[in-house]
Each structure stands twice: as structure tokens, then as C-alpha cells.
Tab-separated table of C-alpha atoms in Angstrom:
chain	number	residue	atom	x	y	z
A	1	MET	CA	-19.473	37.548	43.754
A	2	HIS	CA	-17.969	36.524	40.650
A	3	ALA	CA	-21.548	35.397	39.513
A	4	LEU	CA	-23.367	38.738	40.651
A	5	LEU	CA	-20.470	40.781	38.747
A	6	SER	CA	-20.669	38.877	35.691
A	7	TRP	CA	-24.505	39.034	35.815
A	8	SER	CA	-24.339	42.839	36.358
A	9	ALA	CA	-22.165	42.850	33.120
A	10	ARG	CA	-24.925	41.153	31.075
A	11	HIS	CA	-27.552	43.587	32.077
A	12	GLY	CA	-25.565	46.485	32.314
A	13	GLY	CA	-28.124	48.865	30.055
A	14	ALA	CA	-30.953	47.934	32.237
A	15	LEU	CA	-28.869	48.632	35.491
A	16	LEU	CA	-27.650	52.004	34.180
A	17	ALA	CA	-30.995	52.926	33.395
A	18	LEU	CA	-32.001	51.977	36.897
A	19	GLY	CA	-29.439	54.269	38.376
A	20	VAL	CA	-30.471	57.579	36.376
A	21	PHE	CA	-34.095	57.082	37.018
A	22	GLY	CA	-33.719	55.547	40.440
A	23	GLY	CA	-31.414	58.789	41.377
A	24	ILE	CA	-34.558	60.954	40.107
A	25	ALA	CA	-37.098	58.741	42.073
A	26	VAL	CA	-35.220	58.357	44.946
A	27	ALA	CA	-33.976	61.876	46.014
A	28	PRO	CA	-32.555	61.062	49.698
A	29	LEU	CA	-30.404	58.243	48.171
A	30	ALA	CA	-29.222	60.633	45.154
A	31	ALA	CA	-28.497	63.178	47.837
A	32	ALA	CA	-26.508	60.849	50.117
A	33	LEU	CA	-24.139	59.209	47.292
A	34	ARG	CA	-23.746	62.846	45.639
A	35	GLY	CA	-20.344	62.948	48.007
A	36	VAL	CA	-19.139	59.838	46.181
A	37	VAL	CA	-19.257	60.875	42.721
A	38	THR	CA	-15.319	61.816	42.204
A	39	PRO	CA	-14.310	58.863	44.160
A	40	ALA	CA	-16.655	56.676	41.828
A	41	VAL	CA	-14.911	58.265	38.654
A	42	ALA	CA	-11.275	57.286	40.025
A	43	VAL	CA	-12.482	53.648	40.848
A	44	LEU	CA	-14.200	53.612	37.287
A	45	MET	CA	-10.963	55.007	35.474
A	46	THR	CA	-9.053	52.007	37.420
A	47	LEU	CA	-11.253	49.432	36.413
A	48	VAL	CA	-11.222	50.510	32.767
A	49	LEU	CA	-7.752	50.883	32.495
A	50	LEU	CA	-7.398	47.237	33.624
A	51	ARG	CA	-9.298	46.047	30.488
A	52	ILE	CA	-7.111	48.391	28.180
A	53	ASP	CA	-3.952	47.169	26.790
A	54	PRO	CA	-1.313	49.746	27.466
A	55	ALA	CA	0.155	49.007	24.069
A	56	GLU	CA	-3.257	50.259	22.481
A	57	VAL	CA	-2.970	53.701	24.203
A	58	VAL	CA	0.449	53.960	23.138
A	59	ALA	CA	-0.146	52.833	19.435
A	60	TRP	CA	-2.976	56.185	19.322
A	61	LEU	CA	-0.665	58.582	20.972
A	62	ARG	CA	1.844	57.525	17.753
A	63	ARG	CA	-0.932	58.713	15.613
A	64	PRO	CA	-1.538	62.251	16.558
A	65	GLY	CA	-3.146	63.647	13.359
A	66	ARG	CA	-6.264	61.447	14.237
A	67	VAL	CA	-6.618	62.535	17.667
A	68	ALA	CA	-6.076	65.910	16.682
A	69	LEU	CA	-8.821	65.849	14.086
A	70	ILE	CA	-11.426	64.296	16.509
A	71	ALA	CA	-10.332	66.829	19.261
A	72	ALA	CA	-11.104	69.626	16.716
A	73	TRP	CA	-14.141	68.383	15.488
A	74	MET	CA	-15.376	68.290	19.082
A	75	LEU	CA	-14.125	71.334	20.367
A	76	LEU	CA	-14.781	73.569	17.734
A	77	ALA	CA	-17.105	72.518	14.837
A	78	CYS	CA	-19.534	70.881	17.195
A	79	PRO	CA	-20.559	73.896	19.470
A	80	LEU	CA	-20.897	75.923	16.305
A	81	ILE	CA	-23.187	73.532	14.732
A	82	VAL	CA	-25.270	73.303	17.942
A	83	HIS	CA	-25.333	76.786	18.455
A	84	GLY	CA	-26.791	77.238	14.727
A	85	VAL	CA	-29.215	74.862	15.220
A	86	ALA	CA	-30.713	75.855	18.692
A	87	GLN	CA	-30.803	79.342	16.889
A	88	ALA	CA	-32.841	77.993	13.916
A	89	VAL	CA	-35.203	76.297	16.132
A	90	GLY	CA	-35.851	79.029	18.507
A	91	LEU	CA	-34.981	77.029	21.576
A	92	GLU	CA	-35.432	78.508	25.038
A	93	ALA	CA	-32.665	80.545	26.217
A	94	SER	CA	-31.540	78.481	29.263
A	95	LEU	CA	-31.767	75.181	27.285
A	96	ALA	CA	-30.017	76.739	24.210
A	97	ALA	CA	-26.883	78.000	26.517
A	98	GLY	CA	-26.742	74.703	28.600
A	99	VAL	CA	-26.665	72.592	25.155
A	100	VAL	CA	-23.999	74.937	23.451
A	101	LEU	CA	-21.772	74.834	26.565
A	102	MET	CA	-22.230	70.915	26.817
A	103	ALA	CA	-21.170	70.781	23.224
A	104	ALA	CA	-18.038	72.771	23.985
A	105	SER	CA	-17.068	70.685	26.816
A	106	SER	CA	-14.547	67.981	26.824
A	107	ALA	CA	-15.559	64.034	26.748
A	108	ILE	CA	-17.039	63.017	30.108
A	109	SER	CA	-14.322	60.876	31.718
A	110	THR	CA	-16.824	57.780	31.727
A	111	VAL	CA	-16.754	57.537	27.998
A	112	PRO	CA	-14.094	54.777	27.932
A	113	ALA	CA	-15.958	52.783	30.243
A	114	PHE	CA	-18.898	53.219	28.013
A	115	ALA	CA	-17.071	52.158	24.876
A	116	ARG	CA	-15.507	49.142	26.700
A	117	LEU	CA	-18.998	47.956	27.495
A	118	VAL	CA	-20.745	48.335	24.069
A	119	GLY	CA	-17.931	47.069	22.103
A	120	LEU	CA	-16.047	50.261	20.862
A	121	ASP	CA	-12.394	51.337	21.325
A	122	PRO	CA	-11.775	52.386	24.718
A	123	ALA	CA	-8.088	53.389	23.770
A	124	ILE	CA	-8.955	56.188	21.612
A	125	CYS	CA	-11.714	57.226	23.723
A	126	LEU	CA	-9.372	57.475	26.638
A	127	VAL	CA	-6.736	59.481	24.776
A	128	VAL	CA	-9.341	61.904	23.198
A	129	MET	CA	-10.728	62.417	26.466
A	130	VAL	CA	-7.710	63.554	28.128
A	131	VAL	CA	-6.425	65.790	25.183
A	132	THR	CA	-10.014	67.576	25.053
A	133	THR	CA	-9.883	68.142	28.621
A	134	LEU	CA	-6.345	69.595	28.547
A	135	LEU	CA	-7.309	71.896	25.683
A	136	VAL	CA	-11.059	73.004	26.636
A	137	PRO	CA	-9.616	75.868	28.911
A	138	PHE	CA	-8.253	77.477	25.700
A	139	THR	CA	-11.156	76.832	23.502
A	140	ALA	CA	-14.390	76.868	25.533
A	141	PRO	CA	-13.930	80.701	26.856
A	142	PRO	CA	-13.701	82.268	23.416
A	143	LEU	CA	-16.722	80.073	22.301
A	144	ALA	CA	-18.938	80.816	25.248
A	145	LEU	CA	-18.027	84.831	25.060
A	146	GLY	CA	-18.568	84.600	21.335
A	147	LEU	CA	-21.499	82.579	20.813
A	148	LEU	CA	-23.799	83.290	24.201
A	149	GLY	CA	-21.832	86.477	25.855
A	150	LEU	CA	-20.900	84.303	28.870
A	151	ASP	CA	-17.184	85.054	30.460
A	152	LEU	CA	-15.515	81.741	31.305
A	153	ALA	CA	-12.370	81.744	33.433
A	154	ILE	CA	-11.395	78.081	33.259
A	155	SER	CA	-7.857	77.338	34.954
A	156	ALA	CA	-6.026	74.990	32.980
A	157	ALA	CA	-3.821	74.488	35.908
A	158	GLY	CA	-6.974	73.125	37.967
A	159	LEU	CA	-8.057	71.037	35.246
A	160	MET	CA	-4.457	69.335	34.796
A	161	GLY	CA	-4.722	68.862	38.908
A	162	ARG	CA	-7.936	67.082	38.479
A	163	LEU	CA	-6.700	64.954	35.608
A	164	ALA	CA	-4.276	63.829	37.939
A	165	LEU	CA	-6.450	62.638	40.610
A	166	ILE	CA	-9.078	61.001	38.106
A	167	ILE	CA	-6.584	59.503	35.587
A	168	GLY	CA	-2.995	59.892	36.817
A	169	LEU	CA	-3.448	57.891	39.876
A	170	PRO	CA	-5.758	55.503	38.810
A	171	ALA	CA	-3.357	54.842	35.716
A	172	LEU	CA	-0.629	54.150	38.345
A	173	LEU	CA	-2.670	51.625	40.189
A	174	ALA	CA	-3.924	49.956	37.033
A	175	LEU	CA	-0.561	49.279	35.900
A	176	ALA	CA	0.402	48.210	39.240
A	177	LEU	CA	-2.412	45.417	39.372
A	178	ARG	CA	-1.640	44.548	35.818
A	179	ARG	CA	1.651	43.525	36.662
A	180	TRP	CA	0.563	41.663	39.647
A	181	LEU	CA	-2.246	39.911	38.310
A	182	GLY	CA	-0.533	38.953	34.911
A	183	PRO	CA	-2.631	38.625	31.562
A	184	VAL	CA	-4.044	34.884	32.367
A	185	ARG	CA	-5.927	36.281	35.783
A	186	LEU	CA	-7.013	39.274	33.961
A	187	ALA	CA	-8.467	37.418	31.279
A	188	GLN	CA	-10.177	35.302	33.681
A	189	ALA	CA	-11.432	38.337	35.692
A	190	ALA	CA	-12.646	40.190	32.757
A	191	PRO	CA	-16.655	39.554	33.096
A	192	SER	CA	-16.150	40.280	36.744
A	193	LEU	CA	-14.091	43.558	36.039
A	194	ASP	CA	-16.989	44.610	33.436
A	195	GLY	CA	-19.611	43.789	36.121
A	196	ALA	CA	-17.802	46.175	38.596
A	197	VAL	CA	-17.577	49.071	36.101
A	198	VAL	CA	-21.530	48.821	35.622
A	199	ILE	CA	-22.140	48.956	39.405
A	200	THR	CA	-19.612	51.797	39.583
A	201	LEU	CA	-21.584	53.905	36.917
A	202	VAL	CA	-24.735	52.802	38.724
A	203	VAL	CA	-23.566	54.554	42.078
A	204	PHE	CA	-22.429	57.437	39.830
A	205	ALA	CA	-25.695	57.946	38.006
A	206	PHE	CA	-27.365	57.959	41.327
A	207	GLY	CA	-25.114	60.481	42.712
A	208	VAL	CA	-25.363	62.966	39.694
A	209	MET	CA	-29.115	63.103	39.810
A	210	ASP	CA	-29.309	64.931	43.113
A	211	GLY	CA	-31.604	67.691	42.762
A	212	VAL	CA	-33.481	66.840	39.496
A	213	GLN	CA	-36.395	65.591	41.520
A	214	ALA	CA	-37.058	68.736	43.083
A	215	ARG	CA	-37.121	70.485	39.778
A	216	LEU	CA	-39.176	67.855	38.206
A	217	ILE	CA	-41.990	68.077	40.817
A	218	ALA	CA	-41.960	71.947	40.282
A	219	ASP	CA	-41.921	72.366	36.497
A	220	PRO	CA	-42.034	68.624	34.941
A	221	LEU	CA	-42.504	69.980	31.395
A	222	TRP	CA	-39.157	71.939	31.567
A	223	VAL	CA	-37.471	68.753	32.786
A	224	LEU	CA	-38.732	66.727	30.304
A	225	GLY	CA	-38.169	69.299	27.713
A	226	GLY	CA	-34.728	69.338	28.792
A	227	ILE	CA	-34.179	65.740	28.636
A	228	VAL	CA	-35.576	65.490	25.164
A	229	VAL	CA	-33.020	68.339	23.977
A	230	ALA	CA	-30.161	66.513	25.653
A	231	LEU	CA	-31.118	63.089	24.400
A	232	VAL	CA	-31.348	64.794	20.435
A	233	ALA	CA	-28.026	66.782	20.984
A	234	ASN	CA	-26.524	63.621	22.145
A	235	LEU	CA	-27.711	61.139	19.482
A	236	GLY	CA	-27.367	63.866	16.796
A	237	LEU	CA	-23.686	64.444	17.566
A	238	ASN	CA	-22.856	60.872	17.839
A	239	GLY	CA	-24.466	60.014	14.366
A	240	LEU	CA	-23.119	63.324	12.591
A	241	THR	CA	-19.544	62.702	13.634
A	242	ALA	CA	-19.649	58.989	12.987
A	243	LEU	CA	-20.799	60.016	9.316
A	244	VAL	CA	-18.465	62.716	8.739
A	245	LEU	CA	-15.457	61.010	10.047
A	246	ALA	CA	-16.209	57.629	9.010
A	247	PRO	CA	-14.307	58.267	5.402
A	248	LEU	CA	-11.495	59.358	7.205
A	249	LEU	CA	-10.981	57.177	10.277
A	250	GLY	CA	-12.526	53.930	9.572
A	251	ARG	CA	-16.172	52.712	10.672
A	252	VAL	CA	-14.863	51.683	14.491
A	253	THR	CA	-12.730	54.557	15.043
A	254	ALA	CA	-15.621	57.143	14.030
A	255	LEU	CA	-18.284	55.261	16.155
A	256	SER	CA	-16.104	55.762	19.017
A	257	ALA	CA	-15.569	59.419	17.996
A	258	GLY	CA	-19.122	59.755	17.799
A	259	LEU	CA	-19.749	58.378	21.288
A	260	LEU	CA	-17.144	60.721	22.366
A	261	ALA	CA	-18.803	63.922	20.547
A	262	GLY	CA	-22.302	62.808	22.027
A	263	ASN	CA	-21.104	62.543	25.575
A	264	ARG	CA	-19.602	65.681	27.102
A	265	ASN	CA	-18.685	66.798	30.846
A	266	GLY	CA	-20.992	69.694	31.097
A	267	ALA	CA	-20.451	69.718	34.728
A	268	LEU	CA	-16.842	71.122	34.023
A	269	PHE	CA	-18.457	74.604	33.711
A	270	LEU	CA	-20.236	74.422	37.276
A	271	ALA	CA	-17.461	76.228	39.043
A	272	VAL	CA	-16.579	78.701	36.348
A	273	LEU	CA	-20.070	80.210	35.190
A	274	PRO	CA	-20.497	83.849	35.825
A	275	TRP	CA	-22.404	84.481	39.179
A	276	GLY	CA	-26.396	85.008	38.512
A	277	VAL	CA	-26.321	82.626	35.494
A	278	ASP	CA	-29.822	80.961	34.805
A	279	SER	CA	-30.227	78.072	37.126
A	280	GLY	CA	-31.790	76.316	34.186
A	281	VAL	CA	-28.138	76.014	32.510
A	282	LEU	CA	-27.080	74.246	35.736
A	283	LEU	CA	-29.882	71.777	35.753
A	284	PHE	CA	-29.623	71.128	32.122
A	285	PHE	CA	-25.990	69.551	32.951
A	286	ALA	CA	-27.652	67.246	35.369
A	287	LEU	CA	-30.213	66.319	32.757
A	288	GLY	CA	-27.726	65.776	30.222
A	289	GLN	CA	-26.707	62.701	32.222
A	290	VAL	CA	-29.850	60.818	31.303
A	291	PRO	CA	-29.077	60.310	27.557
A	292	MET	CA	-25.332	59.559	28.653
A	293	PHE	CA	-26.330	56.828	30.514
A	294	VAL	CA	-29.092	55.225	28.348
A	295	SER	CA	-28.106	56.162	24.909
A	296	PRO	CA	-25.002	53.885	24.584
A	297	PHE	CA	-26.889	51.025	25.307
A	298	LEU	CA	-30.087	51.821	23.304
A	299	LEU	CA	-27.247	52.077	20.417
A	300	ARG	CA	-25.657	48.804	21.542
A	301	PRO	CA	-27.277	46.689	18.828
A	302	VAL	CA	-26.553	49.505	16.039
A	303	TYR	CA	-22.927	49.429	17.021
A	304	GLU	CA	-22.883	45.537	16.933
A	305	ARG	CA	-24.400	45.426	13.521
A	306	LEU	CA	-22.188	48.523	12.101
A	307	ARG	CA	-18.886	46.473	13.400
A	308	ARG	CA	-20.043	43.547	11.430
A	309	TYR	CA	-20.413	45.432	8.188
């Protein structure tokens, strides 16, 4: 088992691509795994927290100015920039709405895992992911109404309950496991834990691709266009964020902020979008998972080079 998990950690990029594209190709399996998406996130968060020193998280909480800067850039500046670009290029209405909502959302809960696997800072990713999730009920509705004319009613209490399930309980479990295992055994188990993160992400990737195959068969050009838009938005926000924030935050933190800005939780809006909203907006949130799972590992050599210089 240790050998299998270590192998998974070494081949994470290929396995995650397999999960995303396999979920599109094997629709019955994607449908069967749809129900385990939320439990997979909780398992993933526990594994990631086992690999993050709690002192690193506390250190970031003591630097609220930097956390606030990243959160403000993500929740306010990014959706305005994306909306302006979408209008300038004349993007199709459902894709434009989807990409703007994506840019207005919080960081996706899997970002700390991605950061860990590609050598960035998972602690700041965890802190900013939690902060943006807490703030998005207050920032997204006015932006969605003002930019898109969509009336969102996001429940702050509901989001906090979700955070408690996918972050609070895993955090308690991870702290208990860290104390039980101790630093020596944790260090020895590091490759296996990273491999378990990859396998959990593969299961998650299969589940979130449920329904994409049917639309791909019905309208392949729209689906391919949606993937291209999602990829450009992901890489564009990632690169722009790193460039803008590097002089203020330093290279590694700015790269981590870029990873956060490019990978957003569009699915957050599924329960609150107005009735009758274009189904293309909903599908775009699923298509947005493709670059989320592929781009961090395409960029891994870039991250490694930039960290050295």
C-alpha cells in the first residue's frame, strides 16, 4: 500500500487528468461517484491538514493585512476585471455569466491540496480559502446584481455550516491524528499521505464531471469553448494575481495567491441562482473543474523554476 500511495504522489498530474477526462468519458462511473464528492472533500481536508504545521496557519492569522489583501483582490478586483474582459471580447452570454460568477466566488476547498502537491504554501491557501468563503455572501450578491442582473441570496449561516463540516471536523480529526502519530511517524508517512491526497482528488474529479458527457455529445463545440474559456480565466487570473501581488507579498506567497485566484468554487452558486437561469451557466461550473485539476500540474515546472530564482 505504501508503494502504491508513493507512486500515486509521484504521478499526481497524470492521475488527476485521468480523473477529469475519465469522468467525462465514463458517465456511469461519474454518476455513481457524484454522491461521494462532499465526503471526499472532508477526507481531502483531513489529509491536507495532516501535512500542514498548525504553527504555519497561526503565523498567517497573525498577518491579517496580507490575508485581507489577497481576499479583497480575489472577491472584488477579479470579478470586475473578468467582467470587463468578457464584455470586451463579446463572450457568449451564458459563458460570460458563468466566468464572472466563478471569479466572484471563494477559493475552492481543494486549493490547499493543490498547493501542497505543487510546492506552494498550503497554509496561506487554507486561511484565504476559509476567509473568502466567509466573506462571499456579502460580496457576491451585489456584484452579481450589478454586473449580471442576477439576484443571489447566499446564506452566510448555511456557508458557515458547510465550513464546519468540511473544515472544522477534519481539523479536529487532523489535530488528534497529529498528536497520536507524532512528528517522526508523520514525516515517514509523508509520501503515503500525498498519494492518498491524489487518489482522493481523482475520486472527487470523477464525481464532479457527472453530466458533462451528455452535453458534450449534444453540443461539442459549446463544451470545448467552455473549457477554453475556463482555462483562459484560470491561467489569466493566476498569472495576473502573481504579477500584481509579487512586489507586495513576495514570490512564493504571490504564486500561492495566484493559485487561489485561478481556482474558484463556482459550485457554491448552484443552490442560490435564480430559477430559470440559463443551464449553460450551471454546466460551465462543471467545465471549470477541468483547468482546476489540470493547470496546477501543467504549471508545476514553472512553479519549481520561479521558486529557485
